[in-house]
Short mmCIF file of C-alpha atoms in Angstrom, two decimals:
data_model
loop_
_atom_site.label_atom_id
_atom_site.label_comp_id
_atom_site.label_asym_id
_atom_site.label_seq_id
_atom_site.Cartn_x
_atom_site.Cartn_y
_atom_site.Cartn_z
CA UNK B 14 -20.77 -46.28 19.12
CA UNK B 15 -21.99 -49.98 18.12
CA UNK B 16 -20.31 -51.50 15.86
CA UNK B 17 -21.99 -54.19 13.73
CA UNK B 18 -25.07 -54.56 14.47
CA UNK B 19 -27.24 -56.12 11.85
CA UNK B 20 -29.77 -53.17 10.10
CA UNK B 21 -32.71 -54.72 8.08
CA UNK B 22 -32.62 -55.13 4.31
CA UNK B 23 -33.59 -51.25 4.37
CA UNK B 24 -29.65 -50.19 4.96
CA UNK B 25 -28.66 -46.86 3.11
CA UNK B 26 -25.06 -46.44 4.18
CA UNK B 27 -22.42 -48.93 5.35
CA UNK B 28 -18.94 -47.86 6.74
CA UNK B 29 -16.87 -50.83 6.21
CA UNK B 30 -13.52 -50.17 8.86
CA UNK B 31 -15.12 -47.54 11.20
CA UNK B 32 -12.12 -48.16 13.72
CA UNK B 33 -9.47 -47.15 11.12
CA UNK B 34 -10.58 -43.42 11.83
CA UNK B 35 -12.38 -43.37 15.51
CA UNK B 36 -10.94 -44.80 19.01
CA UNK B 37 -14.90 -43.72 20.12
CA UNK B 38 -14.33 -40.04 20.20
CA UNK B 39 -15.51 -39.25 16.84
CA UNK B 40 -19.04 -37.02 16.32
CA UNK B 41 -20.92 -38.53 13.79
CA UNK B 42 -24.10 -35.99 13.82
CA UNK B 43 -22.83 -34.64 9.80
CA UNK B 44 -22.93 -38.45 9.29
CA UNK B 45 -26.48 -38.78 10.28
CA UNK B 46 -27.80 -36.41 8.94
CA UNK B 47 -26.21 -36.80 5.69
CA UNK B 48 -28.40 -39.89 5.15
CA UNK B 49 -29.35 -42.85 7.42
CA UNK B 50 -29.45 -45.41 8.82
CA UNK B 51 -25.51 -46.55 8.66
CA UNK B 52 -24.22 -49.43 9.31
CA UNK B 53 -20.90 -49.36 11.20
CA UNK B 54 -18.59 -52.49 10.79
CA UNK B 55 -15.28 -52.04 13.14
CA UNK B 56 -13.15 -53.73 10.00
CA UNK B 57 -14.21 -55.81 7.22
CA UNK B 58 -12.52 -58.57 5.39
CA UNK B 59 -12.20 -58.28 1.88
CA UNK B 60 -14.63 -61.58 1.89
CA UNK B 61 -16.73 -60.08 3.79
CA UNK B 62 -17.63 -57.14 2.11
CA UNK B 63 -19.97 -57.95 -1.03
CA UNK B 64 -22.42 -59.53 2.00
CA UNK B 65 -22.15 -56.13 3.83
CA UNK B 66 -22.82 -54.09 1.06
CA UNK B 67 -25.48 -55.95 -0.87
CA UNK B 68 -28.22 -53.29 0.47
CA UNK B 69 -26.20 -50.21 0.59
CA UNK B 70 -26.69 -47.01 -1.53
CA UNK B 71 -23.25 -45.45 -0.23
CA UNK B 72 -20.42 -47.54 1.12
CA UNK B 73 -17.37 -45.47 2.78
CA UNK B 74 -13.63 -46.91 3.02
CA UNK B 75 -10.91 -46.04 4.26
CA UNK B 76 -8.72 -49.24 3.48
CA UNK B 77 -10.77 -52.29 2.35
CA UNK B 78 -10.41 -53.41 -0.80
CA UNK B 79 -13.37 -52.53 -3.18
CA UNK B 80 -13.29 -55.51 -5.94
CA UNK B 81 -15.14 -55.88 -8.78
CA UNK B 82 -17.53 -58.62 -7.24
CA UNK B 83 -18.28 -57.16 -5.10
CA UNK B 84 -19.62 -53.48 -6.90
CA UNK B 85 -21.58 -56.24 -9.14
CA UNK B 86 -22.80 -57.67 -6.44
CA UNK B 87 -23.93 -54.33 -4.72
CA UNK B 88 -27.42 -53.58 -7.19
CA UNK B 89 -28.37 -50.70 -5.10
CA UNK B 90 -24.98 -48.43 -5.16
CA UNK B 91 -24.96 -44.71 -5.69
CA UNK B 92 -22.04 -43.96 -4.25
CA UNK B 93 -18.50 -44.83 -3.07
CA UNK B 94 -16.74 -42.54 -0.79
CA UNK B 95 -12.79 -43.04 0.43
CA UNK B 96 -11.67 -42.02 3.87
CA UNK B 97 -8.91 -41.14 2.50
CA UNK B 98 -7.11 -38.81 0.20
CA UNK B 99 -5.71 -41.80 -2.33
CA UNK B 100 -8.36 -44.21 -3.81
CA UNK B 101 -6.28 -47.15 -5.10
CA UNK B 102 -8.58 -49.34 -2.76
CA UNK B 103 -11.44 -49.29 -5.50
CA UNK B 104 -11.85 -50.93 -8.59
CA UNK B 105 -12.24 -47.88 -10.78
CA UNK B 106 -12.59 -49.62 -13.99
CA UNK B 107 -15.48 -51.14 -12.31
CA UNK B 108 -17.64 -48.40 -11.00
CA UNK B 109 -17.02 -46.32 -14.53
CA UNK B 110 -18.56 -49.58 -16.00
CA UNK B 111 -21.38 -49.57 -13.78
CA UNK B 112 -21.35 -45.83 -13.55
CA UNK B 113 -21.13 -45.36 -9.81
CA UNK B 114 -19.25 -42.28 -8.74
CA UNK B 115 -16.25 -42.11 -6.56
CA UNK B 116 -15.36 -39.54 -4.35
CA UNK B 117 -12.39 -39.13 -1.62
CA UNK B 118 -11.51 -36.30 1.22
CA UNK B 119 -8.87 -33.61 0.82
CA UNK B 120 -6.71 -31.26 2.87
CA UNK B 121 -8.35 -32.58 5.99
CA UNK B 122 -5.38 -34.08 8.39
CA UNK B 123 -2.52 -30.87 6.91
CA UNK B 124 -2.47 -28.97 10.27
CA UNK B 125 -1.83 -32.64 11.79
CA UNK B 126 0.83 -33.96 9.47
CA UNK B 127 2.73 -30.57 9.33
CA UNK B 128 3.00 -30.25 13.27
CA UNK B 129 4.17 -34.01 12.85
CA UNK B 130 6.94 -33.03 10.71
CA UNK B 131 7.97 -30.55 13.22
CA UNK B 132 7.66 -33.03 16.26
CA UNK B 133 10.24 -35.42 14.42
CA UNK B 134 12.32 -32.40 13.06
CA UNK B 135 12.91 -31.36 16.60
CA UNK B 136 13.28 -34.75 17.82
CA UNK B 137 16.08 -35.26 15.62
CA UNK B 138 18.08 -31.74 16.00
CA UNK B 139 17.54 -31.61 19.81
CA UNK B 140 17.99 -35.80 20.65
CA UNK B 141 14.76 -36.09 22.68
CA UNK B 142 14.73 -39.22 22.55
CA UNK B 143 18.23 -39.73 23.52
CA UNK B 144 17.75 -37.47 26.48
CA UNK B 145 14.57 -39.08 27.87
CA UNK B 146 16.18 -42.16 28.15
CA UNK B 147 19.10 -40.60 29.79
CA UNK B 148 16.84 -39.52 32.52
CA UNK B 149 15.44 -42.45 32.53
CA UNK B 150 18.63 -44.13 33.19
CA UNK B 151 19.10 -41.89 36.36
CA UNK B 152 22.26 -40.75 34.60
CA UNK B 153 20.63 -36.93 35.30
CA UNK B 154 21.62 -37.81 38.75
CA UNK B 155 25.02 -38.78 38.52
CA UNK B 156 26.14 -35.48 36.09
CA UNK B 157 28.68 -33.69 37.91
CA UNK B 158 26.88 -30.60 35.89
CA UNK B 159 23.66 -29.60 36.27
CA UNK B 160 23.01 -29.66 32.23
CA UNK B 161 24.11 -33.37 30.93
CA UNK B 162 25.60 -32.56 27.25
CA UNK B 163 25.96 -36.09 26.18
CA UNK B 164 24.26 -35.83 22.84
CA UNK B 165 24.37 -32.79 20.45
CA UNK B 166 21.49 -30.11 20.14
CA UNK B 167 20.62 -28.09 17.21
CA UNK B 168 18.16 -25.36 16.43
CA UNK B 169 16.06 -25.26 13.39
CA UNK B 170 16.66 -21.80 13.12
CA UNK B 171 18.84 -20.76 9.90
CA UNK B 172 19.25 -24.65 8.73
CA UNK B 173 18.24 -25.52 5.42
CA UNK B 174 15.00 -27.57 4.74
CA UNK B 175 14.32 -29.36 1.26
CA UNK B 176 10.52 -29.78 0.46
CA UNK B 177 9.95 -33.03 -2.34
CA UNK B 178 6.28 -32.49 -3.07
CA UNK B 179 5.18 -28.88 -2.83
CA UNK B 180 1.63 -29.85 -2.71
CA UNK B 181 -0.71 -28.34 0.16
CA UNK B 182 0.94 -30.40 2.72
CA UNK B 183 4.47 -29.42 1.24
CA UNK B 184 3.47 -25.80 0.98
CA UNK B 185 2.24 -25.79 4.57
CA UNK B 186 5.34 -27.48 5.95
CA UNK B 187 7.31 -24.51 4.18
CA UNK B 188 5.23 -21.78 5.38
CA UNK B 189 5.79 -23.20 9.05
CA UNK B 190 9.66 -23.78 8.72
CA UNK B 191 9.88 -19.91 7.47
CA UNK B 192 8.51 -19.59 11.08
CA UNK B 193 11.15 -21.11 12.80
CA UNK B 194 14.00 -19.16 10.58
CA UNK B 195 14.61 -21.91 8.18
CA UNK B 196 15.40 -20.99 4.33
CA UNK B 197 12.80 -23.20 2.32
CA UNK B 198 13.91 -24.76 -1.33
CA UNK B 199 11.56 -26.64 -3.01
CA UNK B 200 12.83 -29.26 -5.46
CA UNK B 201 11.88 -29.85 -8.93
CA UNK B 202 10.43 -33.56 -9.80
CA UNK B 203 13.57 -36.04 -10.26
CA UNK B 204 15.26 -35.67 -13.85
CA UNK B 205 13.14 -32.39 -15.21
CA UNK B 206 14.42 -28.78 -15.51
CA UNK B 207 13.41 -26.35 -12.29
CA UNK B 208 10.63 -24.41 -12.90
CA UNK B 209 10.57 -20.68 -11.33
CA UNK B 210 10.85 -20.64 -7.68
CA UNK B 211 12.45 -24.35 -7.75
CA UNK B 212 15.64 -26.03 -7.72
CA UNK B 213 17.21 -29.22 -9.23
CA UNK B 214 16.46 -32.29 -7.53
CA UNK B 215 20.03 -33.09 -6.64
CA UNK B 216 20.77 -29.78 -5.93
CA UNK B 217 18.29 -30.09 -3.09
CA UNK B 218 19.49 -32.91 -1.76
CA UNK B 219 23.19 -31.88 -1.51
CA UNK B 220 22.06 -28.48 -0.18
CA UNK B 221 19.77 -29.55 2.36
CA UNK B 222 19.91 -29.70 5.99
CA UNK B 223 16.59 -31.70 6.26
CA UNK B 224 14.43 -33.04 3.96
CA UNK B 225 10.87 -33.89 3.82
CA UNK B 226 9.01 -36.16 1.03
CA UNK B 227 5.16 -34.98 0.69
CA UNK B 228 4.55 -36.68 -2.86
CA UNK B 229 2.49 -39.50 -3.75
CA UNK B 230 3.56 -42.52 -4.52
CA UNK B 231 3.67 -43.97 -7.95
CA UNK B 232 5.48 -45.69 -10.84
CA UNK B 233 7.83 -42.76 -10.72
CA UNK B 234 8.14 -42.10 -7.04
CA UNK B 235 9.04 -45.82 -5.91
CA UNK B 236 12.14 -45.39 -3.89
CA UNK B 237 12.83 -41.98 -4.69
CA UNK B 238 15.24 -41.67 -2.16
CA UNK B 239 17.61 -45.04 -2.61
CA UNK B 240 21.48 -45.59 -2.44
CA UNK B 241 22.48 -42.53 -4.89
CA UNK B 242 20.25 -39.97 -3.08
CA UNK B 243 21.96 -40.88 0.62
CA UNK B 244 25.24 -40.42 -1.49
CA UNK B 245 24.21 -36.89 -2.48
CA UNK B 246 22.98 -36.02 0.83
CA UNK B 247 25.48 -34.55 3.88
CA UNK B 248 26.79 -36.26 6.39
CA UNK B 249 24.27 -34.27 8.71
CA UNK B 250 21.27 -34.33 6.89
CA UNK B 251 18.16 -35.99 8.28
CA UNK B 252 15.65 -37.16 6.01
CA UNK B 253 11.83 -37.07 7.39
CA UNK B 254 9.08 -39.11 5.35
CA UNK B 255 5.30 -39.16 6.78
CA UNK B 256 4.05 -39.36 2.98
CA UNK B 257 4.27 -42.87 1.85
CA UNK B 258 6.38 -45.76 2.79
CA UNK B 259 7.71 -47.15 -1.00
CA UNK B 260 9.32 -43.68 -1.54
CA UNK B 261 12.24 -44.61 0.35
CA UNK B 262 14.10 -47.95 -0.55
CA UNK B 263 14.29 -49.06 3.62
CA UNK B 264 17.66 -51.33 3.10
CA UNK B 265 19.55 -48.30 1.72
CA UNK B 266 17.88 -46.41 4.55
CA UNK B 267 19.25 -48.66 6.84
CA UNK B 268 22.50 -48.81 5.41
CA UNK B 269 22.97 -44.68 5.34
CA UNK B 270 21.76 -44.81 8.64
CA UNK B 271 24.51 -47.54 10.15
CA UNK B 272 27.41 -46.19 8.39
CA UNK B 273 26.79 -43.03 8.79
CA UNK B 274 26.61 -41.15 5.57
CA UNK B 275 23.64 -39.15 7.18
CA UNK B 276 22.81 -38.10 10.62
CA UNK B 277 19.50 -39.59 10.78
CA UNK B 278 15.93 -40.02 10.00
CA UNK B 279 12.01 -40.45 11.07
CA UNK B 280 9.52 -41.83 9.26
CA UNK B 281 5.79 -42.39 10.39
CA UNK B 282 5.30 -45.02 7.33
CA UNK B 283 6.65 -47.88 6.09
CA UNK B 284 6.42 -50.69 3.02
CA UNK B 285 3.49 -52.91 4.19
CA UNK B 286 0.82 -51.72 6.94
CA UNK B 287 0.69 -52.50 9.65
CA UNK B 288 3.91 -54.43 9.55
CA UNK B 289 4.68 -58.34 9.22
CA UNK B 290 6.49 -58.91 12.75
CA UNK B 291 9.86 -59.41 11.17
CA UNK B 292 9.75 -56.31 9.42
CA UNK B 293 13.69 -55.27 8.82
CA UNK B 294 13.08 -51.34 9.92
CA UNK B 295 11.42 -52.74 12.52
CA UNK B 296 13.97 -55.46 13.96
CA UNK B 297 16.89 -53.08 12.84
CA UNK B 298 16.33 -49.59 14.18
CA UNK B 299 19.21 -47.95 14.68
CA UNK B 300 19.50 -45.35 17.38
CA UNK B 301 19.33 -42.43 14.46
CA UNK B 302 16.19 -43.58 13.16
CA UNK B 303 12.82 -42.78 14.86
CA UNK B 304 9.73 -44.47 13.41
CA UNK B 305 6.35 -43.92 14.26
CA UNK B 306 3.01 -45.74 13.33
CA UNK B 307 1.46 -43.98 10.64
CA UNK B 308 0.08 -41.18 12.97
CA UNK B 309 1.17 -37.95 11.44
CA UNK B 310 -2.57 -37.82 10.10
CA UNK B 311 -4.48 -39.03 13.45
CA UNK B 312 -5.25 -36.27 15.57
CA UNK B 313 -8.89 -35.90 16.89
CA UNK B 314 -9.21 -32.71 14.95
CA UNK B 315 -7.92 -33.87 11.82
CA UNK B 316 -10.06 -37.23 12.20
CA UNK B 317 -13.61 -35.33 13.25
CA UNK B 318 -12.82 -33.18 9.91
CA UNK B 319 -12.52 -36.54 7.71
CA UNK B 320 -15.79 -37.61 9.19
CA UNK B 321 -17.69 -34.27 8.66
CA UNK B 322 -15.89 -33.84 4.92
CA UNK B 323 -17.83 -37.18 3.99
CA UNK B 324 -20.66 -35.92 5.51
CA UNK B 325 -20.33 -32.90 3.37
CA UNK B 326 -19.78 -35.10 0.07
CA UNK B 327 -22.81 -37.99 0.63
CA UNK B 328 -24.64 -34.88 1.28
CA UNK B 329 -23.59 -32.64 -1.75
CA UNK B 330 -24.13 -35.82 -4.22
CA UNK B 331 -27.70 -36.44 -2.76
CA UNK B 332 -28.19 -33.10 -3.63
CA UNK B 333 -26.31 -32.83 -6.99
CA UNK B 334 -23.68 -30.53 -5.94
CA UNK B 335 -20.11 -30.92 -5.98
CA UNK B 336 -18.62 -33.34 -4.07
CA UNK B 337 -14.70 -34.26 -4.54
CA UNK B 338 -15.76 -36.41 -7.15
CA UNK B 339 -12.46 -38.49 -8.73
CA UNK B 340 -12.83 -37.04 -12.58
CA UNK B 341 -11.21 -39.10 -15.12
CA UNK B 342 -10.23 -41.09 -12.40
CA UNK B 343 -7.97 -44.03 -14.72
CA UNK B 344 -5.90 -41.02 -15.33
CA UNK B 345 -6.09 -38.99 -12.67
CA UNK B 346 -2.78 -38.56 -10.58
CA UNK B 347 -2.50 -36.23 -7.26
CA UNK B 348 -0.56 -33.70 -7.23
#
C-alpha cells in the first residue's frame, strides 16, 4: 500500500491514519469497491486534516480529531465513518448542523479481545511471565528437580470471575470462562439495585476471583475501580482491564498492587495513548502487574473485519440502506 500520495481535486474517500489499523497486511478490495479512488494518509495531524479533506465525500477515522473547521471546511462531505466502536473523535454538534451522517463499526475485534482476556487471565494464575524469565535466567538448569516450583500456579477451573459490563464483549468473555469451569457473576452498574440474573456491584467485587471491566467509559465510569474497590476486593483477586484506561484510577492501582491488598493485574490500556515517556504505570510496574499496548483488539482477523465493516457501511449509505448510523448521537451512550 502507498500511503499519501497526492489524488487530483476528483478525491471521493480519504482515510486519514491508515497505519492505526494495517502493518501492510490488510485487504482493501471491500474498500475499493465500496467507492473510489481513496486517499490513504499513514497519520494525519489534526492541522492537517481540513487540507486533506477539502475534496472528500467520505472521510474514515480511527483517532484524528474531527473539528468543527474542519467539517466547514469540507463542502463536499457525505459521510463520516469511525474505525472504531466509540466516536468521541468527531464534532457531533457539527455534522447534525451541517447534516452529515456519522457512522462507526461494531462487534468486529470480540473474538480478539476475549482470547486477550484469557491470555492475561492465564498469565496471571499460571506466572508465565515469571517462569520465562526463570528460564531465561538458566535457573531451569540449576533446579535440583526437574519441575522448578518457584512461583505459584493456578487453574481457572472452578475460580470465580466478575464481568463489569455485560455487553457483547462481556457476554462473550462469560460464555468462554463457563468453558474453562469458571462460575460467571455479572455485576449490576455501581450504586443501582441488581436486576435478574445480576448481582450488587460490591458484592462482585468481594466475591470475585478475577475481574474484568468491558464498559465504556464516561462521566460515571471514571475510575470505577479506585482505592475503595481494591479494599473490597481479596487479597488474591486479579483485576484485568482491556476496555478503557480512565476506568481504573492507576495510583490506587499501583498502590494495591505494592502492598499487596490484591494479587495482581493486566491491563492492555492506559490514561493517555500512546504514553508520555514518564508515564507512572509505566516507570513503576511492579512484578504483579502485566501491561500490554492496547492490542487486545489487533489481530489480523479482527483488523481485516474493521476494514470490510466500513466497506459494508460507505457501501450501504451510497445505497440508502442501513449502515451503523450514530442515531441521536448527543445522547447516545453504548451500552
Amino acid at each position: 500500500m502507498i500511503f499519501d500520495h497526492h489524488w487530483s481535486i476528483e478525491m471521493r474517500a480519504v482515510f486519514l491514519d491508515f497505519g492505526s489499523v494495517t502493518r501492510g497486511d490488510m485487504d482493501c478490495a471491500a474498500l475499493d469497491r465500496a467507492i473510489s479512488p481513496w486517499q490513504y494518509y499513514h497519520d494525519s495531524s489534526e492541522a492537517e486534516v481540513p487540507e486533506r479533506i477539502r475534496a472528500a465525500e467520505v472521510i474514515v477515522s480511527n483517532k484524528v480529531f474531527i473539528s468543527r473547521a474542519a467539517i466547514v471546511a469540507a463542502k463536499h462531505l457525505k459521510l463520516i465513518c469511525v474505525a472504531a466502536t466509540g466516536y468521541n473523535n468527531v464534532d457531533l454538534v457539527a455534522t447534525a448542523e451541517r447534516n452529515i451522517p456519522v457512522c462507526n463499526v461494531r462487534g468486529y475485534a470480540t473474538p480478539s479481545v476475549v482470547q486477550h482476556v484469557f491470555m492475561l487471565m492465564l498469565n496471571l494464575a499460571r506466572h508465565f511471565v515469571d517462569y520465562q524469565e526463570l528460564v531465561k535466567r538458566g535457573d531451569w538448569q540449576e533446579s535440583r528437580f526437574f519441575c522448578p516450583l518457584d512461583f505459584g500456579i493456578e487453574e481457572l477451573s472452578g475460580k470465580i470471575l466478575g464481568v463489569i459490563g455485560y455487553g457483547e464483549l462481556g457476554h462473550a468473555v462469560a460464555q468462554v470462562a463457563q468453558a474453562f469451569g469458571m462460575q460467571v457473576l455479572i455485576a449490576e452498574h455501581k450504586g443501582k439495585p441488581p436486576r435478574s440474573g445480576r448481582m450488587e456491584f460490591d458484592d462482585v467485587l468481594q466475591q470475585a476471583d478475577f475481574i474484568t471491566l468491558h464498559c465504556p467509559f464516561s462521566p460515571e465510569t471514571h475510575h470505577l475501580i479506585s482505592r475503595r474497590e481494591f479494599e473490597l476486593m481479596k487479597p488474591s483477586a486479579y483485576l484485568i482491564n482491556t476496555a478503557r484506561g480512565g476506568l481504573v484510577n492507576e495510583i490506587d492501582l499501583l498502590r494495591s498492587l505494592s502492598n499487596e491488598q490484591i494479587a495482581g493485574a493486566a491491563i492492555d490500556v492506559i490514561q493517555g495513548e500512546p504514553p508520555v515517556k514518564d508515564n507512572l504505570i509505566l516507570c513503576e510496574m511492579p512484578p504483579n502487574l502485566i501491561v500490554t499496548p492496547h492490542i487486545a483488539w489487533a489481530s489480523r482477523e479482527s483488523r481485516q473485519r474493521l476494514l470490510d465493516q466500513l466497506a459494508g457501511n460507505i457501501g450501504n449509505f451510497l445505497q440508502n440502506k442501513p449502515f451503523n448510523q450514530i442515531t441521536d448521537a448527543l445522547n447516545y451512550t453504548p451500552k
